[in-house]
Short mmCIF file of C-alpha atoms in Angstrom, two decimals:
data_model
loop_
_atom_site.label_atom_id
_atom_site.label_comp_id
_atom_site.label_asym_id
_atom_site.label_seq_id
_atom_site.Cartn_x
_atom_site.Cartn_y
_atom_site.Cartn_z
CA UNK A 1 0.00 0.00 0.00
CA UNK A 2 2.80 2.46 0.75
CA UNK A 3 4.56 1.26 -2.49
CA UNK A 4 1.60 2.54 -3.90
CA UNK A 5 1.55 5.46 -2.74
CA UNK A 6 4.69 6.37 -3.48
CA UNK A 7 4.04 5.53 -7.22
CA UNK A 8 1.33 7.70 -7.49
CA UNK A 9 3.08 10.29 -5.76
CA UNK A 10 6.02 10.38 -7.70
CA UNK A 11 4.11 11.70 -10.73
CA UNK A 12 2.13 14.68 -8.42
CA UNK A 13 4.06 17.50 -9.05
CA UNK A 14 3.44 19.69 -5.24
CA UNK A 15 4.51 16.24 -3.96
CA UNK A 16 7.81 16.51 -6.08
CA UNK A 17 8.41 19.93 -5.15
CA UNK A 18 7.68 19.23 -1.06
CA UNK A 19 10.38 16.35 -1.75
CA UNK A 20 12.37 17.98 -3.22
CA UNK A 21 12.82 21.31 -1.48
CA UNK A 22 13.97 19.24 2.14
CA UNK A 23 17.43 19.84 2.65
CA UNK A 24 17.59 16.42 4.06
CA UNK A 25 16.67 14.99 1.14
CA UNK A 26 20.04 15.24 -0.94
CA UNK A 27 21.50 13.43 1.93
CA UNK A 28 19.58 10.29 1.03
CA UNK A 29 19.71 10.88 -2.83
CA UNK A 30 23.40 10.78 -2.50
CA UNK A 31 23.25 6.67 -1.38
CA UNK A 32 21.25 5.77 -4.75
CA UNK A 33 22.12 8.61 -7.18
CA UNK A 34 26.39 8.73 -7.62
CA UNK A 35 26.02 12.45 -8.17
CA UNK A 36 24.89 14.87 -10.50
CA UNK A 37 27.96 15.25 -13.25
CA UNK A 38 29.48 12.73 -15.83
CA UNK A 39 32.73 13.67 -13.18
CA UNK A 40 30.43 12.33 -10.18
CA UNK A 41 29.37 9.43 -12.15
CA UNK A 42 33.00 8.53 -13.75
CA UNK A 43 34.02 8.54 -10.45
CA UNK A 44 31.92 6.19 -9.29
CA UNK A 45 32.63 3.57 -12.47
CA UNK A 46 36.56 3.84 -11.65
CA UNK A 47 35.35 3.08 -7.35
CA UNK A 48 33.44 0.02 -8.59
CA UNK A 49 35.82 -1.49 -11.51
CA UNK A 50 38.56 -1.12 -9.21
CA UNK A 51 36.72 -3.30 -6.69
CA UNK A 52 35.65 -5.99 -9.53
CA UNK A 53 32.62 -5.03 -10.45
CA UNK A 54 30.87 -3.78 -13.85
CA UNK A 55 28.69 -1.03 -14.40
CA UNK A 56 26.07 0.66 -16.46
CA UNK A 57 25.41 3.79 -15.88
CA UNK A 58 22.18 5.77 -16.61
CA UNK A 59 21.57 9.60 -16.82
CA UNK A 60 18.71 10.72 -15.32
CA UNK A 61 15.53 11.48 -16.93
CA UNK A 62 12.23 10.80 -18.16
CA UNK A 63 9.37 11.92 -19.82
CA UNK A 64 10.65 14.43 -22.11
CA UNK A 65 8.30 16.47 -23.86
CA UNK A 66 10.83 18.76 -25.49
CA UNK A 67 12.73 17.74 -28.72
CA UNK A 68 15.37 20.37 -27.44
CA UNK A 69 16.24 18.03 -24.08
CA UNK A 70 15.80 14.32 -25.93
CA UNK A 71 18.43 15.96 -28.12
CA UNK A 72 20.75 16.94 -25.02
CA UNK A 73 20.27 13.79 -23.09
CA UNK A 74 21.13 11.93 -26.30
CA UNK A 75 24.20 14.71 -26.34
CA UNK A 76 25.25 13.81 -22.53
CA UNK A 77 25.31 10.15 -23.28
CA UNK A 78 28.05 10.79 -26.01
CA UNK A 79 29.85 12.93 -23.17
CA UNK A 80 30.05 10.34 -20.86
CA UNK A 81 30.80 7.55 -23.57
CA UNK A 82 33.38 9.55 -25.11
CA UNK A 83 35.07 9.68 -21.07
CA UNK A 84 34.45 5.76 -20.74
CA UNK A 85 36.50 5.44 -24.02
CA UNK A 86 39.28 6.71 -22.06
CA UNK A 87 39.06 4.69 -19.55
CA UNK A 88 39.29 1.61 -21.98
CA UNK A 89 36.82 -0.97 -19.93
CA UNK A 90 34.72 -1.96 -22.80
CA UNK A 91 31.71 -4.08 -22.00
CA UNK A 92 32.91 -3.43 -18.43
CA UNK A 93 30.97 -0.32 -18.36
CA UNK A 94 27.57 0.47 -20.16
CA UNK A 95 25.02 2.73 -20.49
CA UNK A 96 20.92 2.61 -20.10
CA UNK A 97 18.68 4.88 -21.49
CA UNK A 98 15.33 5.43 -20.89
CA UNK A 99 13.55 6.08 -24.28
CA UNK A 100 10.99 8.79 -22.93
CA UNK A 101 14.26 10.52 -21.98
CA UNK A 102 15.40 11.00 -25.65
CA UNK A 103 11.97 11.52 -27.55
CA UNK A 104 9.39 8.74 -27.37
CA UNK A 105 6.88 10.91 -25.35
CA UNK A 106 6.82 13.26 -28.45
CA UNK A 107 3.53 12.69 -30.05
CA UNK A 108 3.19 11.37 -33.22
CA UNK A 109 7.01 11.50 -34.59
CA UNK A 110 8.08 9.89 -30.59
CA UNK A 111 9.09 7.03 -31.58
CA UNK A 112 11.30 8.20 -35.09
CA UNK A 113 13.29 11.08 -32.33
CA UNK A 114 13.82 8.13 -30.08
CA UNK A 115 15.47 6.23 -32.58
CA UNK A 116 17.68 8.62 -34.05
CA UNK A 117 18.67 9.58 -30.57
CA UNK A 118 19.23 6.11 -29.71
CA UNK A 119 21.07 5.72 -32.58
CA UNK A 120 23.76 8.74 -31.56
CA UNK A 121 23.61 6.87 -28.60
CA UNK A 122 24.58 3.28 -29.95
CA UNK A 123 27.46 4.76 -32.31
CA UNK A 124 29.20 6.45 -29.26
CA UNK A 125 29.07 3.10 -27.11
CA UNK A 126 30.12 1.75 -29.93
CA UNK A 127 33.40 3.70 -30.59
CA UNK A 128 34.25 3.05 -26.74
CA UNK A 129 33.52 -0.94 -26.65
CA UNK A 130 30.60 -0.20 -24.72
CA UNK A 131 27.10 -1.51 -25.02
CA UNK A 132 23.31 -0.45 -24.37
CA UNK A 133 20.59 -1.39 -22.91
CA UNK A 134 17.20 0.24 -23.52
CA UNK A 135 15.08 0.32 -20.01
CA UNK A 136 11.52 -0.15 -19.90
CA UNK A 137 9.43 2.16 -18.39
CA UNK A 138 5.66 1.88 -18.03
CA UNK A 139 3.23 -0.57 -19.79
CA UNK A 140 2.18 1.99 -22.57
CA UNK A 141 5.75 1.93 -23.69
CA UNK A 142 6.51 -1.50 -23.96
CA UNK A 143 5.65 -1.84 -27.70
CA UNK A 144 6.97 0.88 -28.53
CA UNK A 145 10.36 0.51 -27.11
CA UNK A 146 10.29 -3.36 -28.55
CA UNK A 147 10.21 -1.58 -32.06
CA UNK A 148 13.28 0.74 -31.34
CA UNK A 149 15.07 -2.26 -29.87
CA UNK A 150 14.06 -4.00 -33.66
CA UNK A 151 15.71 -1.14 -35.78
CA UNK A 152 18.48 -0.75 -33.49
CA UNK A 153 19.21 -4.37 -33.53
CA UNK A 154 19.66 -4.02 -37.04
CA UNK A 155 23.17 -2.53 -37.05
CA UNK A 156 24.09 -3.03 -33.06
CA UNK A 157 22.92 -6.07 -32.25
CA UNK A 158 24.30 -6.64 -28.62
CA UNK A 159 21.66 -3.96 -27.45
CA UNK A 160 19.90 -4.72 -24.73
CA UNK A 161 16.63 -4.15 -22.75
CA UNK A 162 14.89 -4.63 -19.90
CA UNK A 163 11.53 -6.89 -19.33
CA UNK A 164 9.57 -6.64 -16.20
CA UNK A 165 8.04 -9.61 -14.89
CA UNK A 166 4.96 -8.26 -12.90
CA UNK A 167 3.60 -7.51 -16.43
CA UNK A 168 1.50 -10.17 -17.66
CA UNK A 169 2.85 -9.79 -21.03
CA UNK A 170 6.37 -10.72 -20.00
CA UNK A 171 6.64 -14.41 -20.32
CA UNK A 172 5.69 -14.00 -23.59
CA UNK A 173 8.37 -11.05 -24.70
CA UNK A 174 10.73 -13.30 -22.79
CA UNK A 175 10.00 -16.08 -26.01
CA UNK A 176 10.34 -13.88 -28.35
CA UNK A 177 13.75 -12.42 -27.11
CA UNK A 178 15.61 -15.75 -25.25
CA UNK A 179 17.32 -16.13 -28.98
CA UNK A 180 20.98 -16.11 -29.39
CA UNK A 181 22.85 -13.12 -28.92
CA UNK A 182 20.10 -11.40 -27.04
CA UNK A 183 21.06 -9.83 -23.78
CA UNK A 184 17.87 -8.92 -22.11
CA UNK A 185 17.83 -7.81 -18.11
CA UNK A 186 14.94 -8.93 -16.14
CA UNK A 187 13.32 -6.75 -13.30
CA UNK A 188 10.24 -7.42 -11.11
CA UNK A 189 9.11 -3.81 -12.17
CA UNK A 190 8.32 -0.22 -10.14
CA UNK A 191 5.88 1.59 -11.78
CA UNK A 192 2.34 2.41 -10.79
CA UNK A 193 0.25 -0.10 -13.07
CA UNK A 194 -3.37 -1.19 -13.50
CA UNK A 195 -4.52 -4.49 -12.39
CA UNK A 196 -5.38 -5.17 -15.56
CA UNK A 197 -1.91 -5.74 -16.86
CA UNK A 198 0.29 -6.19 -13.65
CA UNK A 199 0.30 -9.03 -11.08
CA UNK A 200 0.36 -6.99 -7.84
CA UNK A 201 0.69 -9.47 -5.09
CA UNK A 202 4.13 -9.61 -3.93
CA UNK A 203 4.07 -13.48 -4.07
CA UNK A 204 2.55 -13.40 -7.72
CA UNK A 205 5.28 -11.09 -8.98
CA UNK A 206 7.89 -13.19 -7.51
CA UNK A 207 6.37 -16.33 -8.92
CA UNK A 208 6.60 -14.29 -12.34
CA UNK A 209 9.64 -13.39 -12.15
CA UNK A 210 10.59 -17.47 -11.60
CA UNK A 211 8.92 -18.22 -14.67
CA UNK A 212 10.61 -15.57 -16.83
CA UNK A 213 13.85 -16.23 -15.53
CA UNK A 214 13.44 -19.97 -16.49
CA UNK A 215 12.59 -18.73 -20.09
CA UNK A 216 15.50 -16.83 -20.24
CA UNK A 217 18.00 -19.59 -18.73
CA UNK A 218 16.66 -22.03 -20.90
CA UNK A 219 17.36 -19.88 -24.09
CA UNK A 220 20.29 -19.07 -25.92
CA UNK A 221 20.08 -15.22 -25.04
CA UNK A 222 22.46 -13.54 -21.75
CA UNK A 223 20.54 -12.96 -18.84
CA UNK A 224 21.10 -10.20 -16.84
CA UNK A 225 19.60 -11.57 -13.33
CA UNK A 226 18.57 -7.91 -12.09
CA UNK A 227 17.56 -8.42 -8.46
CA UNK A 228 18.63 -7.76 -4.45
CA UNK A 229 16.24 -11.27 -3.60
CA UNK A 230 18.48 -13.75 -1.85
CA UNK A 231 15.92 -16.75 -2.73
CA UNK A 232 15.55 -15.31 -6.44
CA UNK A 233 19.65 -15.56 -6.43
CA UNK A 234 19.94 -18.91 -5.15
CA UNK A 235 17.13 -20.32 -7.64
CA UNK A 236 19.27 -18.65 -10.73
CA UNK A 237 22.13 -20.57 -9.58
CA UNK A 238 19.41 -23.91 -9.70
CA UNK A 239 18.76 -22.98 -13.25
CA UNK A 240 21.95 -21.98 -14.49
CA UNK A 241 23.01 -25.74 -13.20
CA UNK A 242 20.21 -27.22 -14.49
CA UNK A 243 20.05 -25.41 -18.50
CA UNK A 244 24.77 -26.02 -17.83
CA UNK A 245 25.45 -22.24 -18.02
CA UNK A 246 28.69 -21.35 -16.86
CA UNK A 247 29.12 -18.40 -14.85
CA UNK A 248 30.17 -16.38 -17.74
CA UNK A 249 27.06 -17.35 -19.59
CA UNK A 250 24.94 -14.66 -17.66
CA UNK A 251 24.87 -11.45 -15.08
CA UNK A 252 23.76 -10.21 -11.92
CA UNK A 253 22.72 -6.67 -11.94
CA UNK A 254 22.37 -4.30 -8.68
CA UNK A 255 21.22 -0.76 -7.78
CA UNK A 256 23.99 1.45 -6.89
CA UNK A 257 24.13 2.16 -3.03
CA UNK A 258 21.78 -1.26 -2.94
CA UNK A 259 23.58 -4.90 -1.04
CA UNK A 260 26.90 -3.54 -1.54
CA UNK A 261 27.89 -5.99 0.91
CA UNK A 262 26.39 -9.07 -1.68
CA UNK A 263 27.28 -7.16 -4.76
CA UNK A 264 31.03 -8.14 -3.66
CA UNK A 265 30.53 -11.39 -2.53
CA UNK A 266 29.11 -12.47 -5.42
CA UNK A 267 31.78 -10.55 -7.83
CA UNK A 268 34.23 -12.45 -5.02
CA UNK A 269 33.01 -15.72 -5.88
CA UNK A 270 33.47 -14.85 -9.63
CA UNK A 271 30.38 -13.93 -11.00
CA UNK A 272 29.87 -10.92 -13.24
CA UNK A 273 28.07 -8.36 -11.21
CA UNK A 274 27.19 -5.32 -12.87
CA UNK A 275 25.81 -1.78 -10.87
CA UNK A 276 23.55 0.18 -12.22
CA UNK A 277 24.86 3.74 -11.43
CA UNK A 278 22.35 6.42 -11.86
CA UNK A 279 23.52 10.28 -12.06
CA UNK A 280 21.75 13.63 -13.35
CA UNK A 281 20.22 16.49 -11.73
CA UNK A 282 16.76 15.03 -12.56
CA UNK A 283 16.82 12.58 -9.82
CA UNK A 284 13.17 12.16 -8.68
CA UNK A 285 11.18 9.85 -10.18
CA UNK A 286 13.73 7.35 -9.88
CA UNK A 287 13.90 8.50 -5.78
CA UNK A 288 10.77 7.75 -5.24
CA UNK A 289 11.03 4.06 -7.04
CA UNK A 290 13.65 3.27 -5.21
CA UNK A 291 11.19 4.54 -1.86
CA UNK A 292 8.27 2.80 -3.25
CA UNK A 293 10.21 -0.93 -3.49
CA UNK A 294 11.76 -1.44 0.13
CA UNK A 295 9.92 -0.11 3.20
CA UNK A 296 13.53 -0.10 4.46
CA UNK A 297 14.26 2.65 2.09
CA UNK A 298 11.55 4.57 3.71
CA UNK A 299 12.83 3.77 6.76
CA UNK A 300 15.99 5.40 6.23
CA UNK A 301 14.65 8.62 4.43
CA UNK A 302 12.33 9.22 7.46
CA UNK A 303 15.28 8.66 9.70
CA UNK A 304 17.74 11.25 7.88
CA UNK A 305 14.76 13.86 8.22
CA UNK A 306 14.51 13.10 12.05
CA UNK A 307 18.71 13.89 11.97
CA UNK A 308 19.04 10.51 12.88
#
């Protein structure tokens, strides 16, 4: 129910500025956002490579209703690749982009902007050895963002993208993309969704989840095993035994700031764990996801306002 809440709130725009305006509320931003500069969030890749772990790193934003901005997020992308070229970690170190962020909520040509600006994108990861993975963002863009990952596929076929299992239309996308060659992260999903095309109970989402990760074992794709779930961990291991994938046949992915204590035991026991690292000024719808998913989270935020 709080989860809930949260959602909702996330997208009401006094609640954004109340949140927003605490003081207080940078200090908890600052455990699951790296910072708010491709500096802050190089930074934080050169931290977490040095310590064995890989990264992909997304810059904030969403919902872009201005061809102006989906051009300059598209821009700051080739910024921050063009640093991570320097750095010479190839697939070490990634990027995701969220397609609202470079055009797809622009009306009628959305979908053309986001490709082109996905495009820039994909040539700039490219040129550094880098890859990219399109995230998915809420049910209405799910088609449309399976079409961009089509055209982009064409001519950079290691892109990537992210399925969320609460949706019932999941197991089904997880078919269609368990092919060879197709690198596909799976997430139990945090957006505010109708019952009509989510599974909401806790239990039924993690029972989804199960069932799309089996999908994805079983094919010839890479998994990228995005969860913090110590029983959702230990049943990947069960099907990566059972369907004889080696440890390099798949991922772990993490949320920056999230079990940094299991992201390195699992790096430590020589599996490829890879952070997500998010950094921007535009921090606040993915705040309040990251509220909305752990009542711990909450927990924290409310004690940082006390000035405990």
């Amino acid at each position: 129910m709080l989860g809930s809440l949260l959602l909702a709130g996330s997208r009401v725009p006094f609640v954004r500025r109340a949140v927003s305006g605490v003081p207080l509320t940078r200090k908890v931003v600052d455990r699951f956002v790296a910072g708010e500069t491709p500096q802050d969030a190089v930074e934080a890749v050169r931290r977490l490579t040095g310590a064995g772990l890989t990264v992909t790193i997304d810059h904030l934003g969403e919902e872009t209703r201005d061809a102006g901005a989906a051009a300059g997020t598209a821009q700051a992308y080739t910024v921050l690749l063009g640093a991570l070229r320097e750095l010479d970690l190839g697939d070490r170190a990634e990027v995701s982009v969220k397609l609202s962020a470079v055009g797809q909520a622009l009306g009628a040509d959305g979908d053309k902007i986001a490709l082109e600006n996905a495009r820039r994108i994909c040539e700039a990861a490219h040129a550094a050895g880098a890859d990219v993975t399109l995230d998915m963002e809420d049910h209405t863009t799910v088609d449309s963002t399976l079409g961009v990952l089509r055209a982009l596929r064409g001519d950079f076929p290691r892109t990537g993208v992210a399925l969320q299992a609460y949706l019932f239309r999941s197991e089904a996308d997880c078919r269609d993309l368990s092919h060879e060659g197709s690198r596909v992260r799976l997430v139990k999903g945090a957006y505010a969704e109708p019952a009509s095309v989510v599974h909401r109970d806790k239990a039924e989402v993690d029972k989804a989840y199960v069932r799309c990760l089996r999908i994805l074992m079983a094919g010839g794709g890479y998994p990228m095993v995005a969860t913090h779930d110590d029983r959702l961990i230990s049943i990947t291991e069960l099907l990566a035994d059972r369907f004889g994938r080696s440890r390099g046949d798949y991922e772990y992915q993490m949320l920056y700031g999230i079990r940094t204590d299991k992201q390195q035991a699992l790096a430590g026991a020589g599996h490829t764990v890879r952070v997500y690292i998010p950094y921007g000024d535009d921090w606040y719808g993915y705040f309040m996801r990251r509220l909305a998913e752990r009542p711990a989270n909450v927990a924290f935020f409310l004690r940082a306002l006390g000035g405990k």
